């Protein structure tokens, strides 16, 4: 069974940094692209960033470009999201998700349960 | 404002058939596969339809997807109370080099 377990969320002041982790199991980690999707309180889903399986190509939403860095450690089956210069509008539940066989251009087939990031005003 | 638009709400009675639409452009829906997700409040999203019209194992055949040009639709037949949830469409956008989600449609079963 594919499992994705996020960690690292919490309360951080504006301008601060936080690193999210996502431990994966149940599939060949290096073969699949992964993504972060967030959901602000009471709002819809927003794509944040994706990373390809083995060649580490990365993609970012304009709202986080230059502030967030997605990375992966295939030896540890772990996905990361380094979040810098955090803003109030970054407050959200952050979901780690596995992409299907089409890589970053495809869709999510498995979602984690999410970790909450709060940046107070 | 999302580049992919969905109606904010939809509703139906048990047993009815409802359709949720999703409209985009040639750079997203028009040239890439579309995915649908179901999210029950308080839970993580779940894949409902992939590659426009394919159902993952375990998803009832009451759910179906279709695509025409730059629009897609999700149809739910034999509506049940447990179908009450938020539904999102998503696709890759070639112009943005990123994924885009529709704003979501809240389905209410009356």
Tab-separated table of C-alpha atoms in Angstrom:
chain	number	residue	atom	x	y	z
A	1	UNK	CA	0.000	0.000	0.000
A	2	UNK	CA	1.310	3.428	-0.955
A	3	UNK	CA	1.698	5.709	2.042
A	4	UNK	CA	2.791	9.326	2.315
A	5	UNK	CA	3.393	10.831	5.736
A	6	UNK	CA	4.026	14.547	6.022
A	7	UNK	CA	5.740	16.211	8.950
A	8	UNK	CA	7.332	19.527	9.855
A	9	UNK	CA	4.331	21.804	9.914
A	10	UNK	CA	3.816	24.333	12.673
A	11	UNK	CA	3.546	27.954	13.648
A	12	UNK	CA	6.140	30.310	12.177
A	13	UNK	CA	6.375	34.087	12.179
A	14	UNK	CA	6.223	36.080	8.929
A	15	UNK	CA	9.593	36.077	7.249
A	16	UNK	CA	10.572	32.823	8.906
A	17	UNK	CA	11.433	29.432	7.443
A	18	UNK	CA	10.127	25.915	7.759
A	19	UNK	CA	11.011	22.606	6.132
A	20	UNK	CA	8.324	20.057	5.415
A	21	UNK	CA	9.153	16.392	4.946
A	22	UNK	CA	7.175	13.586	3.380
A	23	UNK	CA	8.177	9.992	4.065
A	24	UNK	CA	7.005	7.625	1.353
A	25	UNK	CA	6.549	3.866	1.234
A	26	UNK	CA	4.865	1.190	-0.831
A	27	UNK	CA	6.240	2.136	-4.263
A	28	UNK	CA	9.532	2.571	-6.122
A	29	UNK	CA	10.194	6.088	-4.893
A	30	UNK	CA	12.762	7.156	-7.496
A	31	UNK	CA	10.478	6.198	-10.370
A	32	UNK	CA	7.755	8.693	-9.667
A	33	UNK	CA	7.359	12.444	-9.653
A	34	UNK	CA	6.020	14.023	-6.484
A	35	UNK	CA	4.213	17.219	-5.697
A	36	UNK	CA	3.087	19.567	-2.936
A	37	UNK	CA	-0.448	20.945	-2.985
A	38	UNK	CA	-1.807	23.299	-0.358
A	39	UNK	CA	-5.203	24.334	0.872
A	40	UNK	CA	-5.729	27.569	2.770
A	41	UNK	CA	-8.468	27.556	5.431
A	42	UNK	CA	-11.867	27.408	3.743
A	43	UNK	CA	-10.324	27.611	0.273
A	44	UNK	CA	-9.675	25.298	-2.641
A	45	UNK	CA	-6.646	23.271	-3.626
A	46	UNK	CA	-3.598	25.130	-4.932
A	47	UNK	CA	-0.655	23.450	-6.631
A	48	UNK	CA	2.641	24.538	-5.081
A	49	UNK	CA	5.522	22.603	-6.626
A	50	UNK	CA	6.491	19.353	-8.353
A	51	UNK	CA	9.699	17.410	-8.847
A	52	UNK	CA	10.406	14.679	-11.360
A	53	UNK	CA	11.462	11.185	-10.388
A	54	UNK	CA	15.100	10.713	-11.228
A	55	UNK	CA	16.380	13.798	-13.058
A	56	UNK	CA	15.157	16.236	-10.394
A	57	UNK	CA	13.477	18.722	-12.708
A	58	UNK	CA	11.507	21.146	-10.557
A	59	UNK	CA	8.443	23.279	-11.123
A	60	UNK	CA	6.931	26.019	-8.973
A	61	UNK	CA	3.784	28.089	-8.757
A	62	UNK	CA	4.432	31.791	-9.260
A	63	UNK	CA	3.173	32.432	-5.721
A	64	UNK	CA	6.118	30.536	-4.193
A	65	UNK	CA	8.830	30.832	-6.838
A	66	UNK	CA	12.053	32.152	-5.345
A	67	UNK	CA	10.912	31.408	-1.781
A	68	UNK	CA	10.227	27.649	-1.717
A	69	UNK	CA	12.547	24.841	-2.759
A	70	UNK	CA	11.359	21.314	-3.488
A	71	UNK	CA	13.844	18.463	-3.235
A	72	UNK	CA	13.955	14.732	-2.734
A	73	UNK	CA	16.302	12.151	-1.293
A	74	UNK	CA	15.747	8.923	-3.188
A	75	UNK	CA	17.995	7.032	-0.772
A	76	UNK	CA	15.664	7.957	2.093
A	77	UNK	CA	12.372	7.818	0.158
A	78	UNK	CA	11.673	11.334	1.369
A	79	UNK	CA	10.350	14.481	-0.271
A	80	UNK	CA	11.040	17.937	1.128
A	81	UNK	CA	9.728	21.456	0.833
A	82	UNK	CA	11.967	24.192	2.168
A	83	UNK	CA	9.813	27.252	2.754
A	84	UNK	CA	11.556	30.602	3.235
A	85	UNK	CA	10.338	34.180	3.624
A	86	UNK	CA	6.977	32.877	4.768
A	87	UNK	CA	3.929	35.100	4.448
A	88	UNK	CA	0.532	35.146	6.099
A	89	UNK	CA	-0.960	33.899	2.843
A	90	UNK	CA	1.165	30.743	3.009
A	91	UNK	CA	-1.014	29.536	5.887
A	92	UNK	CA	-2.512	26.258	4.706
A	93	UNK	CA	-2.622	22.516	4.974
A	94	UNK	CA	0.206	21.197	2.817
A	95	UNK	CA	-0.364	17.868	1.101
A	96	UNK	CA	2.405	15.682	-0.221
A	97	UNK	CA	1.232	13.654	-3.191
A	98	UNK	CA	2.511	11.072	-5.644
A	99	UNK	CA	2.074	11.686	-9.338
A	100	UNK	CA	1.180	8.933	-11.762
A	101	UNK	CA	3.026	7.546	-14.749
A	102	UNK	CA	2.969	10.785	-16.732
A	103	UNK	CA	5.331	12.476	-14.337
A	104	UNK	CA	4.922	16.152	-13.418
A	105	UNK	CA	2.493	16.674	-16.302
A	106	UNK	CA	0.180	14.032	-14.929
A	107	UNK	CA	-2.131	14.043	-11.978
A	108	UNK	CA	-1.972	12.878	-8.402
A	109	UNK	CA	-2.889	9.290	-7.740
A	110	UNK	CA	-2.145	9.154	-4.004
A	111	UNK	CA	-2.384	11.916	-1.403
A	112	UNK	CA	-0.883	12.245	2.050
A	113	UNK	CA	-2.983	13.402	4.973
A	114	UNK	CA	-1.429	16.835	5.136
A	115	UNK	CA	0.509	18.954	7.591
A	116	UNK	CA	-0.584	22.385	8.756
A	117	UNK	CA	1.521	25.516	8.396
A	118	UNK	CA	0.388	28.657	10.168
A	119	UNK	CA	1.904	32.086	9.596
A	120	UNK	CA	0.070	34.507	11.899
A	121	UNK	CA	-0.658	38.106	10.995
B	1	UNK	CA	-8.884	33.566	-9.885
B	2	UNK	CA	-8.054	30.124	-11.280
B	3	UNK	CA	-7.351	29.647	-14.998
B	4	UNK	CA	-9.652	26.635	-14.820
B	5	UNK	CA	-13.207	27.420	-13.779
B	6	UNK	CA	-15.849	25.336	-12.063
B	7	UNK	CA	-19.252	26.285	-10.703
B	8	UNK	CA	-18.945	26.902	-6.953
B	9	UNK	CA	-21.913	24.714	-6.121
B	10	UNK	CA	-24.137	21.943	-7.397
B	11	UNK	CA	-26.931	19.955	-5.861
B	12	UNK	CA	-29.224	17.027	-6.434
B	13	UNK	CA	-31.539	14.612	-4.697
B	14	UNK	CA	-30.742	10.976	-3.951
B	15	UNK	CA	-30.878	8.849	-7.083
B	16	UNK	CA	-30.565	11.824	-9.388
B	17	UNK	CA	-27.805	12.395	-11.938
B	18	UNK	CA	-25.703	15.532	-11.546
B	19	UNK	CA	-22.987	16.981	-13.717
B	20	UNK	CA	-20.111	19.225	-12.707
B	21	UNK	CA	-18.325	21.142	-15.436
B	22	UNK	CA	-14.800	22.445	-15.670
B	23	UNK	CA	-13.685	24.933	-18.306
B	24	UNK	CA	-10.143	25.793	-19.270
B	25	UNK	CA	-8.103	26.725	-22.295
B	26	UNK	CA	-5.940	25.260	-25.032
B	27	UNK	CA	-2.869	25.369	-22.777
B	28	UNK	CA	-4.364	23.184	-20.056
B	29	UNK	CA	-7.511	21.126	-20.583
B	30	UNK	CA	-7.285	21.443	-24.353
B	31	UNK	CA	-3.884	19.758	-24.550
B	32	UNK	CA	-3.455	17.698	-21.402
B	33	UNK	CA	-5.220	15.036	-19.414
B	34	UNK	CA	-7.705	16.110	-16.762
B	35	UNK	CA	-8.039	14.630	-13.310
B	36	UNK	CA	-10.937	14.830	-10.853
B	37	UNK	CA	-10.624	14.668	-7.088
B	38	UNK	CA	-13.207	14.269	-4.357
B	39	UNK	CA	-12.640	15.848	-0.972
B	40	UNK	CA	-14.881	15.198	1.971
B	41	UNK	CA	-14.566	18.099	4.460
B	42	UNK	CA	-11.827	17.437	6.978
B	43	UNK	CA	-10.160	14.779	4.827
B	44	UNK	CA	-7.474	14.666	2.187
B	45	UNK	CA	-8.548	14.654	-1.463
B	46	UNK	CA	-9.015	11.365	-3.257
B	47	UNK	CA	-8.491	10.571	-6.939
B	48	UNK	CA	-11.820	10.021	-8.669
B	49	UNK	CA	-11.081	10.169	-12.411
B	50	UNK	CA	-7.741	10.146	-14.215
B	51	UNK	CA	-6.773	10.792	-17.831
B	52	UNK	CA	-10.132	12.451	-18.548
B	53	UNK	CA	-12.388	9.428	-18.214
B	54	UNK	CA	-10.632	6.579	-16.396
B	55	UNK	CA	-11.757	5.332	-13.008
B	56	UNK	CA	-9.232	4.008	-10.472
B	57	UNK	CA	-10.068	0.666	-8.962
B	58	UNK	CA	-12.498	1.083	-6.101
B	59	UNK	CA	-14.297	4.103	-7.549
B	60	UNK	CA	-17.921	3.204	-8.319
B	61	UNK	CA	-19.019	3.289	-11.949
B	62	UNK	CA	-21.601	5.876	-10.921
B	63	UNK	CA	-18.779	8.355	-11.480
B	64	UNK	CA	-17.768	9.133	-15.044
B	65	UNK	CA	-15.695	11.754	-16.808
B	66	UNK	CA	-15.762	13.192	-20.294
B	67	UNK	CA	-13.857	15.792	-22.272
B	68	UNK	CA	-14.678	17.970	-25.238
B	69	UNK	CA	-12.204	20.555	-26.428
B	70	UNK	CA	-11.284	22.799	-23.535
B	71	UNK	CA	-14.031	21.601	-21.208
B	72	UNK	CA	-14.575	18.515	-19.136
B	73	UNK	CA	-17.447	17.167	-17.121
B	74	UNK	CA	-17.843	14.881	-14.157
B	75	UNK	CA	-21.132	13.025	-13.994
B	76	UNK	CA	-22.464	11.307	-10.905
B	77	UNK	CA	-25.446	9.046	-11.402
B	78	UNK	CA	-27.583	7.451	-8.715
B	79	UNK	CA	-26.615	10.228	-6.310
B	80	UNK	CA	-26.051	9.121	-2.726
B	81	UNK	CA	-25.699	11.069	0.495
B	82	UNK	CA	-22.060	10.046	0.803
B	83	UNK	CA	-21.321	11.833	-2.473
B	84	UNK	CA	-21.693	15.144	-0.660
B	85	UNK	CA	-18.211	16.607	-0.947
B	86	UNK	CA	-16.053	19.123	-2.783
B	87	UNK	CA	-14.972	18.176	-6.301
B	88	UNK	CA	-11.914	19.558	-8.076
B	89	UNK	CA	-10.659	19.245	-11.636
B	90	UNK	CA	-6.965	19.628	-12.419
B	91	UNK	CA	-4.645	19.605	-15.403
B	92	UNK	CA	-1.131	20.520	-16.413
B	93	UNK	CA	-0.818	23.955	-18.012
B	94	UNK	CA	1.791	24.219	-20.764
B	95	UNK	CA	1.970	28.018	-20.570
B	96	UNK	CA	2.486	28.094	-16.815
B	97	UNK	CA	4.665	24.956	-16.726
B	98	UNK	CA	2.679	23.874	-13.716
B	99	UNK	CA	-0.494	22.209	-12.615
B	100	UNK	CA	-3.733	24.108	-12.204
B	101	UNK	CA	-6.756	23.248	-10.124
B	102	UNK	CA	-10.275	24.419	-10.638
B	103	UNK	CA	-11.749	26.416	-7.789
B	104	UNK	CA	-13.811	23.448	-6.641
B	105	UNK	CA	-17.504	22.611	-6.673
B	106	UNK	CA	-19.373	21.917	-3.460
B	107	UNK	CA	-21.922	19.190	-4.096
B	108	UNK	CA	-24.918	19.097	-1.796
B	109	UNK	CA	-27.227	16.101	-1.675
B	110	UNK	CA	-30.639	17.459	-0.734
